[in-house]
JSON list of C-alpha atoms in Angstrom, two decimals:
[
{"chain": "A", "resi": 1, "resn": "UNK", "atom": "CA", "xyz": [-8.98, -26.00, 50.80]},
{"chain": "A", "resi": 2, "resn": "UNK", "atom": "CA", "xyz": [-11.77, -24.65, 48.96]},
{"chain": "A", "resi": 3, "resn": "UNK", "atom": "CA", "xyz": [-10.55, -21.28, 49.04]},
{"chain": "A", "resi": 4, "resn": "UNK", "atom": "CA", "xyz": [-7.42, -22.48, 47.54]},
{"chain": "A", "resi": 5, "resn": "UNK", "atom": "CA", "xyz": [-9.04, -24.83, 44.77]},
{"chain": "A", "resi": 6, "resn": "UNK", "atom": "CA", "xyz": [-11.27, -21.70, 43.44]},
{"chain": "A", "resi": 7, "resn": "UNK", "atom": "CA", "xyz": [-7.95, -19.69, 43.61]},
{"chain": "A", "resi": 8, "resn": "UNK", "atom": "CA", "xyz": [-6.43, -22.24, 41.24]},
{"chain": "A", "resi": 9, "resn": "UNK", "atom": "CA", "xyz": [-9.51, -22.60, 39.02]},
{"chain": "A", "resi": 10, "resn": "UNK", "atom": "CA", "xyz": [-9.63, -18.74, 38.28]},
{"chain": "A", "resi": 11, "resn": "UNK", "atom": "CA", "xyz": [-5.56, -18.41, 37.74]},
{"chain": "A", "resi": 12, "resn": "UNK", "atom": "CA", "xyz": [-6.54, -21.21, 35.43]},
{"chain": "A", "resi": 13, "resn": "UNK", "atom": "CA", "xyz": [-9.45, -19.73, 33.91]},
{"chain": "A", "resi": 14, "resn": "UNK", "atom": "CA", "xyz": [-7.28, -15.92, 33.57]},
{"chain": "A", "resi": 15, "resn": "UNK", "atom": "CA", "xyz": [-4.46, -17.94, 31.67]},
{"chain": "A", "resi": 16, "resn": "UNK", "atom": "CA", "xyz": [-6.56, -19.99, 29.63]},
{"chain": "A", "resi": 17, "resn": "UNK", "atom": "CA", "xyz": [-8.20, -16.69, 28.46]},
{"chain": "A", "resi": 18, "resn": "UNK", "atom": "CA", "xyz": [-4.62, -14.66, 28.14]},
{"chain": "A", "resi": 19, "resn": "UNK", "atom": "CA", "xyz": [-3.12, -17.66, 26.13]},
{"chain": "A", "resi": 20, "resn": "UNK", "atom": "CA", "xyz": [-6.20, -18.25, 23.70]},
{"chain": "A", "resi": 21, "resn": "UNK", "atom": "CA", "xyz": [-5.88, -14.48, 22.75]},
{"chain": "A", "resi": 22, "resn": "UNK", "atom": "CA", "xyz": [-2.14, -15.10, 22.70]},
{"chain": "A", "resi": 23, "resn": "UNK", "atom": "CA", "xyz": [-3.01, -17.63, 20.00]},
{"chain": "A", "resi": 24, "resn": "UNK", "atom": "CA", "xyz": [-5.27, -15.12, 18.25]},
{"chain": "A", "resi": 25, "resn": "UNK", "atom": "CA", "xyz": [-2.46, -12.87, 17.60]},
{"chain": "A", "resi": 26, "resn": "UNK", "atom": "CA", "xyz": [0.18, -15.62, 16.40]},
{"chain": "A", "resi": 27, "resn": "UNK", "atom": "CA", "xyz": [-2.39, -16.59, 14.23]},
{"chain": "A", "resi": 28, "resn": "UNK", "atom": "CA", "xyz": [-3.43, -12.96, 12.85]},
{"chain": "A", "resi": 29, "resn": "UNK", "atom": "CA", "xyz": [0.34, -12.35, 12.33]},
{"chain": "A", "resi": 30, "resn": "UNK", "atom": "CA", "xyz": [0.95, -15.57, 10.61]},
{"chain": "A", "resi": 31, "resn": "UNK", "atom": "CA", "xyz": [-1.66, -14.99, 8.11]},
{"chain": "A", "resi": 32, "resn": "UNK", "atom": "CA", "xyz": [-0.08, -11.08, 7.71]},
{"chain": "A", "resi": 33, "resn": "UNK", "atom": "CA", "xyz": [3.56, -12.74, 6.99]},
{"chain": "A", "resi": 34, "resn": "UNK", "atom": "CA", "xyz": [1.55, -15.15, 4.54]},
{"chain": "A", "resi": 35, "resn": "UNK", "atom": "CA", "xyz": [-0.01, -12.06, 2.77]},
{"chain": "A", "resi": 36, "resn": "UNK", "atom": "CA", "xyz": [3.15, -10.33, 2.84]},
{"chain": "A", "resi": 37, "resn": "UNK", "atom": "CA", "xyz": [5.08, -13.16, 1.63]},
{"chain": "A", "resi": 38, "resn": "UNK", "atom": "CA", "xyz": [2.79, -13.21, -1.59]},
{"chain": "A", "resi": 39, "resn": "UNK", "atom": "CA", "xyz": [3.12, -9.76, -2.09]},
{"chain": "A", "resi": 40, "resn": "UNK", "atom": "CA", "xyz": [6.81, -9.69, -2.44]},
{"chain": "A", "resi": 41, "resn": "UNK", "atom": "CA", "xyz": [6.75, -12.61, -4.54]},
{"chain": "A", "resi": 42, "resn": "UNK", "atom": "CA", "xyz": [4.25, -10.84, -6.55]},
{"chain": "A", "resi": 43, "resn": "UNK", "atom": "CA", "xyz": [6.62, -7.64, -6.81]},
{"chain": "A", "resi": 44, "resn": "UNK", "atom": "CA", "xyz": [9.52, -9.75, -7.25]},
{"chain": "A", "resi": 45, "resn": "UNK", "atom": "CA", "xyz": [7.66, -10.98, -10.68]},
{"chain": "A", "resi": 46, "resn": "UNK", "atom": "CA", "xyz": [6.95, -7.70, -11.37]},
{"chain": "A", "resi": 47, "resn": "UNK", "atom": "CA", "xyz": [10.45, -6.80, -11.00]},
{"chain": "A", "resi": 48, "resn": "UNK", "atom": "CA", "xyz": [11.72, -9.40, -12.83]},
{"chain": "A", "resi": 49, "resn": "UNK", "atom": "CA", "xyz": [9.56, -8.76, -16.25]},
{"chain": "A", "resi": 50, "resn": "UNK", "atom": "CA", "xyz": [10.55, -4.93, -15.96]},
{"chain": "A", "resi": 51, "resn": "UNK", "atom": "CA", "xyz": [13.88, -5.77, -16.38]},
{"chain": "A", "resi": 52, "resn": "UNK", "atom": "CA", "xyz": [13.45, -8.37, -18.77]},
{"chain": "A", "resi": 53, "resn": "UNK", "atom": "CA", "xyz": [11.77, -5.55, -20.53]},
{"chain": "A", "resi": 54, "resn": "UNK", "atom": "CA", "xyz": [14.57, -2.68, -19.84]},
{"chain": "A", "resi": 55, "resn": "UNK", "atom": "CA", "xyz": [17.20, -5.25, -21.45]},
{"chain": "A", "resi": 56, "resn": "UNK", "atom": "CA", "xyz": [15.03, -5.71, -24.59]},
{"chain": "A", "resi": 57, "resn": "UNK", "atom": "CA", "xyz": [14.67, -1.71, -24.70]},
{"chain": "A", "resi": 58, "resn": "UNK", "atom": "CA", "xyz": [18.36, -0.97, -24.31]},
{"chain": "A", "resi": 59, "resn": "UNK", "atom": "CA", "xyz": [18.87, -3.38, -27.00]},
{"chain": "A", "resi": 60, "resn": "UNK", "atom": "CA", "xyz": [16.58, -2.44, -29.65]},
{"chain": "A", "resi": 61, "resn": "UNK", "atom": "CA", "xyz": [17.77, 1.35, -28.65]},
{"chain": "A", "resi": 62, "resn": "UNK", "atom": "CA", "xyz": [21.04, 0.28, -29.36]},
{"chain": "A", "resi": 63, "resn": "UNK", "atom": "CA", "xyz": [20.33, -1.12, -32.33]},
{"chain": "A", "resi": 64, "resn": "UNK", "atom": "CA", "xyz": [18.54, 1.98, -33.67]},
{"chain": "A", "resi": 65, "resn": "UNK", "atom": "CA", "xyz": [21.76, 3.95, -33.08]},
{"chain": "A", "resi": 66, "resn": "UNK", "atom": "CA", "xyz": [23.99, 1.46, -35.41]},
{"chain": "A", "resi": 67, "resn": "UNK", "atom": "CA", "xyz": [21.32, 1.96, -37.64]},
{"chain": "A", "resi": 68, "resn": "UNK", "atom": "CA", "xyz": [21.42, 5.82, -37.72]},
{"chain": "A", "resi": 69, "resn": "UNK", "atom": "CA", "xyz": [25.18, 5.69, -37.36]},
{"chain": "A", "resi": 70, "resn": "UNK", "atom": "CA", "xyz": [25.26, 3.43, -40.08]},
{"chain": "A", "resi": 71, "resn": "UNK", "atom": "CA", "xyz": [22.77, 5.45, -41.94]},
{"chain": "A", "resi": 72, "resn": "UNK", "atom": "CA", "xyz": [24.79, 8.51, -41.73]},
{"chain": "A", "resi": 73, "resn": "UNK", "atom": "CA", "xyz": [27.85, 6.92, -42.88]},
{"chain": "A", "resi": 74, "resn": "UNK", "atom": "CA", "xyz": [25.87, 6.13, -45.94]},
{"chain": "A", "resi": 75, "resn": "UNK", "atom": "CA", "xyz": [25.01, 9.60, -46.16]},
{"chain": "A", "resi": 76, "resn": "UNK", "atom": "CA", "xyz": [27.96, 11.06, -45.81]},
{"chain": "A", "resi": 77, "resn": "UNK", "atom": "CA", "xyz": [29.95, 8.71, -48.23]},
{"chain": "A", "resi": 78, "resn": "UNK", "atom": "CA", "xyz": [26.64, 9.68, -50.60]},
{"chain": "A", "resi": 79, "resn": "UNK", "atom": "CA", "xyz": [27.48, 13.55, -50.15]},
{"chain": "A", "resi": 80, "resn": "UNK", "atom": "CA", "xyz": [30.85, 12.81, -50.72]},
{"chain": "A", "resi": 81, "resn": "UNK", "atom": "CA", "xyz": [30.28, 11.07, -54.05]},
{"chain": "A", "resi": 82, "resn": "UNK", "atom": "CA", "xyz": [28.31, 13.34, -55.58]},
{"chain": "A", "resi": 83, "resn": "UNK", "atom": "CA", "xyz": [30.50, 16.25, -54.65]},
{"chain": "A", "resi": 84, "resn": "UNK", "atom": "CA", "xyz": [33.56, 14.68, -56.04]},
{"chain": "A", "resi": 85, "resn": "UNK", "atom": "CA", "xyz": [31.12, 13.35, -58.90]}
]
């Protein structure tokens, strides 16, 4: 009987010890999927004011192009003027 209690006591003892560094490594990964969840919220921000700042770009590029369009229209009708002048 003994013999059979100690048994039990050190399968107890080797599971106790294989499920408290079980826990160790749920609880390493969780804090690794916490860090990595920040991160990609982090990039995700990052993201977001790059393209806020592409759009603004495009736009103020496209504006300079009806302004040199319309500047060259001005310069042509100009040319024109003062050749027919």
């Amino acid at each position: 009987r003994n013999n059979l209690e100690s048994s039990l006591a050190e399968t107890e003892c080797q599971y106790n010890t294989l499920l408290g560094e079980l826990q160790n490594q749920i609880t390493c990964v969780e804090q690794q999927l916490a860090e990595i969840r920040a991160e990609i919220e982090c990039q995700n921000q990052e993201y977001k004011t790059l393209l806020d700042v592409k759009c603004r770009l495009e736009q103020e590029i496209q504006t300079y192009r009806c302004l040199l369009e319309g500047g060259q229209q001005d310069l042509i009708a100009l040319e024109g003027a003062a050749q027919g002048g």
